[in-house]
Amino acid sequence: MLGQRQLEQAAVGPADLPGSGWSTDTVSGRGPDGVEIKHTIPDVTRLPRVSPAACAPLGGIAMGPVSTTRQHHAVLIQDVLRTGKGHDSVEDALLAYRPADARGVMTDLRASLKACDSFPERDGDRFADPKPRATPSVGDDAVEYDLTRIVASVDDSGDLDGGKPAKAPFRFLVVRSGATIAVFSNQGFPGDHPVIPAEVVSAQIAKPAKAG
C-alpha cells in the first residue's frame, strides 16, 4: 500500500504524456503542478449513505470518488487537460487501499453495476442507467461504465422551473494496480459521448509500480 507522498509521486504529469499541450490541475493533495490542497482522509463509515444500498459502490465513485464501504488511506485527485489540437480532459483520482480492500472495491463495483438502476445525488439530482462497457485490458483489474446524470431544469436565477430535466453523460474507468485504485472520469454535455483519453490511462497506470 502506497503512503500519501508515494501516491502523490505516482500521479501522472505533463512530462509523462506524449505530445504537447498537457497540463494538470490539483484538486486534492499535492500534484505534479506543485499545488498542494490540504485534505483529511475521512472515516468512510461516517460518509452519507447512498440509497438504495445496492448503489453504494457506484454512488461512492460518482460523488467521491471513493468507496463508501472500503477505507482508503491516501488520496490524490487532479484534472488532466490538453489544449491545442482538439481538447481532452479527465479527472484522475488515485487512492491507496490495503490489498484486500483494493480487490474488494472492484468486486463491489461489479456487483453494483448488476443490481443498481439509479440513485440520488446529494444536491437533489440523480444518477441513472449504469451501463458496463467491455472490460479493458489495463492494470491488474479494470471496470469501465457509463452513467447518466439527470439534472433538474432551472431558470436564470437557479430556481426549479418545471422544465424537462437535462441528461448529462458520464464515463468512468476504474483500474486496480496492486493496492492502488485509479478512477478516471469525464462528464459530457447532453448528447455528447465522453471518452477517457487512452494516453492518460496508459501513462498513469505505469507509475504506481515505480513509486512502491
Coordinates of C-alpha atoms in Angstrom, one line a residue:
M1 CA 0.0 0.0 0.0
L2 CA 1.4 3.4 -1.0
G3 CA 1.7 6.2 1.5
Q4 CA 0.5 9.7 0.8
R5 CA 3.8 11.0 -0.6
Q6 CA 4.3 7.9 -2.7
L7 CA 0.8 8.2 -4.1
E8 CA 1.5 11.9 -5.0
Q9 CA 4.7 10.9 -6.7
A10 CA 2.7 8.3 -8.7
A11 CA 0.4 10.9 -10.2
V12 CA 0.9 11.4 -13.9
G13 CA 2.2 14.8 -15.1
P14 CA 2.8 16.5 -18.4
A15 CA 6.3 15.0 -18.7
D16 CA 4.8 11.5 -18.7
L17 CA 2.4 12.2 -21.5
P18 CA 3.0 12.1 -25.3
G19 CA 2.8 15.2 -27.3
S20 CA 2.4 18.8 -26.1
G21 CA -0.4 20.9 -24.6
W22 CA -0.9 18.8 -21.5
S23 CA -1.4 20.3 -18.0
T24 CA -2.6 19.2 -14.6
D25 CA -4.7 21.0 -12.0
T26 CA -4.6 19.6 -8.5
V27 CA -7.9 19.1 -6.7
S28 CA -6.8 17.3 -3.5
G29 CA -3.3 16.5 -2.3
R30 CA 0.0 17.7 -3.9
G31 CA 0.0 17.1 -7.6
P32 CA 2.6 17.4 -10.4
D33 CA 1.7 21.1 -10.8
G34 CA 3.3 21.8 -7.4
V35 CA 0.0 22.9 -5.9
E36 CA -0.9 21.4 -2.5
I37 CA -4.6 21.4 -1.4
K38 CA -4.8 20.2 2.2
H39 CA -7.2 17.3 2.9
T40 CA -8.1 14.8 5.5
I41 CA -8.9 11.1 5.0
P42 CA -12.5 10.6 6.1
D43 CA -13.7 7.6 8.0
V44 CA -15.8 6.2 5.2
T45 CA -18.3 4.6 7.6
R46 CA -19.3 8.2 8.5
L47 CA -19.9 9.3 4.9
P48 CA -23.5 9.9 3.9
R49 CA -25.2 6.7 2.9
V50 CA -26.2 6.1 -0.7
S51 CA -29.7 4.6 -1.1
P52 CA -30.6 2.0 -2.2
A53 CA -27.7 0.2 -0.7
A54 CA -27.0 -1.8 -3.9
C55 CA -26.0 1.5 -5.5
A56 CA -23.5 2.5 -2.7
P57 CA -20.3 1.4 -4.7
L58 CA -21.4 3.3 -7.8
G59 CA -22.5 6.3 -5.7
G60 CA -19.2 6.5 -3.8
I61 CA -17.2 6.6 -7.0
A62 CA -19.6 9.1 -8.7
M63 CA -19.8 11.5 -5.8
G64 CA -16.4 10.8 -4.0
P65 CA -14.6 9.5 -5.9
V66 CA -14.1 7.0 -3.0
S67 CA -15.6 3.7 -2.0
T68 CA -18.1 4.2 0.8
T69 CA -17.6 0.6 2.1
R70 CA -13.8 0.2 1.8
Q71 CA -11.4 2.5 3.7
H72 CA -8.7 4.3 1.7
H73 CA -5.6 5.6 3.4
A74 CA -4.2 8.2 0.9
V75 CA -5.6 10.1 -2.0
L76 CA -4.5 12.4 -4.8
I77 CA -7.1 14.0 -7.2
Q78 CA -6.3 16.1 -10.2
D79 CA -7.7 17.2 -13.5
V80 CA -5.6 16.3 -16.6
L81 CA -6.1 18.5 -19.6
R82 CA -4.8 19.1 -23.1
T83 CA -5.4 22.1 -25.2
G84 CA -4.3 22.8 -28.8
K85 CA -5.4 20.2 -31.4
G86 CA -8.7 19.2 -30.0
H87 CA -9.4 19.2 -26.3
D88 CA -9.1 16.4 -23.8
S89 CA -9.9 16.5 -20.1
V90 CA -10.3 13.8 -17.4
E91 CA -10.4 13.7 -13.7
D92 CA -7.7 11.4 -12.4
A93 CA -8.1 10.2 -8.8
L94 CA -5.6 7.9 -7.1
L95 CA -6.5 6.1 -3.9
A96 CA -4.4 3.8 -1.7
Y97 CA -6.1 0.8 -0.1
R98 CA -5.0 -2.2 1.8
P99 CA -4.6 -5.1 -0.8
A100 CA -7.8 -7.0 0.2
D101 CA -9.8 -3.8 0.2
A102 CA -8.5 -2.8 -3.2
R103 CA -9.7 -6.1 -4.6
G104 CA -13.0 -5.6 -2.7
V105 CA -13.6 -2.2 -4.4
M106 CA -13.6 -3.9 -7.8
T107 CA -15.9 -6.8 -6.6
D108 CA -18.3 -4.3 -5.0
L109 CA -18.4 -2.2 -8.2
R110 CA -19.2 -5.1 -10.5
A111 CA -22.0 -6.2 -8.1
S112 CA -23.4 -2.7 -8.0
L113 CA -23.4 -2.4 -11.8
K114 CA -25.6 -5.5 -11.9
A115 CA -28.0 -4.5 -9.1
C116 CA -28.4 -0.7 -9.3
D117 CA -30.7 1.2 -11.5
S118 CA -30.5 4.8 -10.1
F119 CA -29.6 6.7 -7.0
P120 CA -30.0 10.4 -5.8
E121 CA -27.1 12.8 -5.7
R122 CA -26.6 14.8 -2.6
D123 CA -27.8 18.1 -4.3
G124 CA -31.1 16.6 -5.4
D125 CA -30.1 15.5 -8.9
R126 CA -29.9 11.8 -9.8
F127 CA -27.6 9.3 -11.4
A128 CA -29.3 6.6 -13.5
D129 CA -28.9 4.0 -16.2
P130 CA -25.5 2.5 -15.4
K131 CA -24.1 0.6 -18.4
P132 CA -21.0 -1.5 -18.2
R133 CA -18.7 -1.4 -21.2
A134 CA -16.2 -4.0 -22.5
T135 CA -13.6 -4.8 -19.9
P136 CA -10.4 -3.0 -20.8
S137 CA -7.0 -4.8 -20.6
V138 CA -5.3 -2.4 -18.3
G139 CA -3.7 -2.7 -14.8
D140 CA -4.5 -5.8 -12.7
D141 CA -8.2 -5.3 -12.9
A142 CA -10.5 -2.8 -14.6
V143 CA -14.1 -1.8 -14.9
E144 CA -15.4 0.8 -17.4
Y145 CA -19.0 2.0 -17.5
D146 CA -21.3 4.9 -18.4
L147 CA -23.7 6.7 -16.1
T148 CA -26.3 9.4 -16.8
R149 CA -26.7 12.4 -14.5
I150 CA -30.3 13.7 -14.6
V151 CA -30.2 17.4 -13.8
A152 CA -33.4 19.3 -12.9
S153 CA -34.3 22.2 -15.1
V154 CA -33.8 25.7 -13.6
D155 CA -34.4 29.3 -14.6
D156 CA -31.8 32.1 -14.9
S157 CA -32.0 32.6 -11.1
G158 CA -31.2 28.9 -10.4
D159 CA -34.7 28.1 -9.3
L160 CA -36.6 25.0 -10.4
D161 CA -38.8 25.9 -13.4
G162 CA -40.6 22.6 -14.0
G163 CA -38.9 22.2 -17.4
K164 CA -37.6 18.9 -18.9
P165 CA -34.5 17.6 -17.0
A166 CA -31.2 17.6 -18.8
K167 CA -29.3 14.3 -19.2
A168 CA -25.6 14.6 -18.9
P169 CA -23.5 11.6 -19.8
F170 CA -20.6 10.4 -17.6
R171 CA -17.8 7.9 -18.5
F172 CA -15.9 6.1 -15.7
L173 CA -12.9 3.8 -15.8
V174 CA -11.8 2.3 -12.5
V175 CA -8.4 0.5 -12.6
R176 CA -6.7 -1.5 -9.8
S177 CA -2.9 -1.7 -9.9
G178 CA -1.8 -3.7 -6.9
A179 CA -3.4 -1.9 -3.9
T180 CA -3.8 1.4 -5.8
I181 CA -7.1 2.3 -7.3
A182 CA -7.2 4.8 -10.2
V183 CA -10.6 6.4 -11.0
F184 CA -10.8 8.2 -14.3
S185 CA -14.0 10.2 -15.1
N186 CA -15.2 12.5 -17.7
Q187 CA -18.6 14.4 -18.0
G188 CA -20.1 15.5 -21.3
F189 CA -22.9 17.8 -22.2
P190 CA -26.3 16.3 -23.2
G191 CA -25.9 14.5 -26.5
D192 CA -22.1 14.1 -26.0
H193 CA -20.2 10.8 -25.9
P194 CA -17.4 11.5 -23.3
V195 CA -14.2 9.4 -23.6
I196 CA -11.3 8.7 -21.3
P197 CA -8.0 9.6 -23.1
A198 CA -6.1 6.4 -23.6
E199 CA -2.8 8.1 -23.3
V200 CA -3.6 9.4 -19.9
V201 CA -4.7 6.0 -18.7
S202 CA -1.6 4.2 -20.0
A203 CA 0.8 6.8 -18.5
Q204 CA -1.0 6.9 -15.2
I205 CA -1.2 3.1 -14.7
A206 CA 2.5 2.7 -15.4
K207 CA 3.6 4.9 -12.5
P208 CA 2.3 3.4 -9.2
A209 CA 4.5 0.3 -9.5
K210 CA 7.6 2.6 -9.8
A211 CA 6.5 4.5 -6.7
G212 CA 6.1 1.5 -4.5

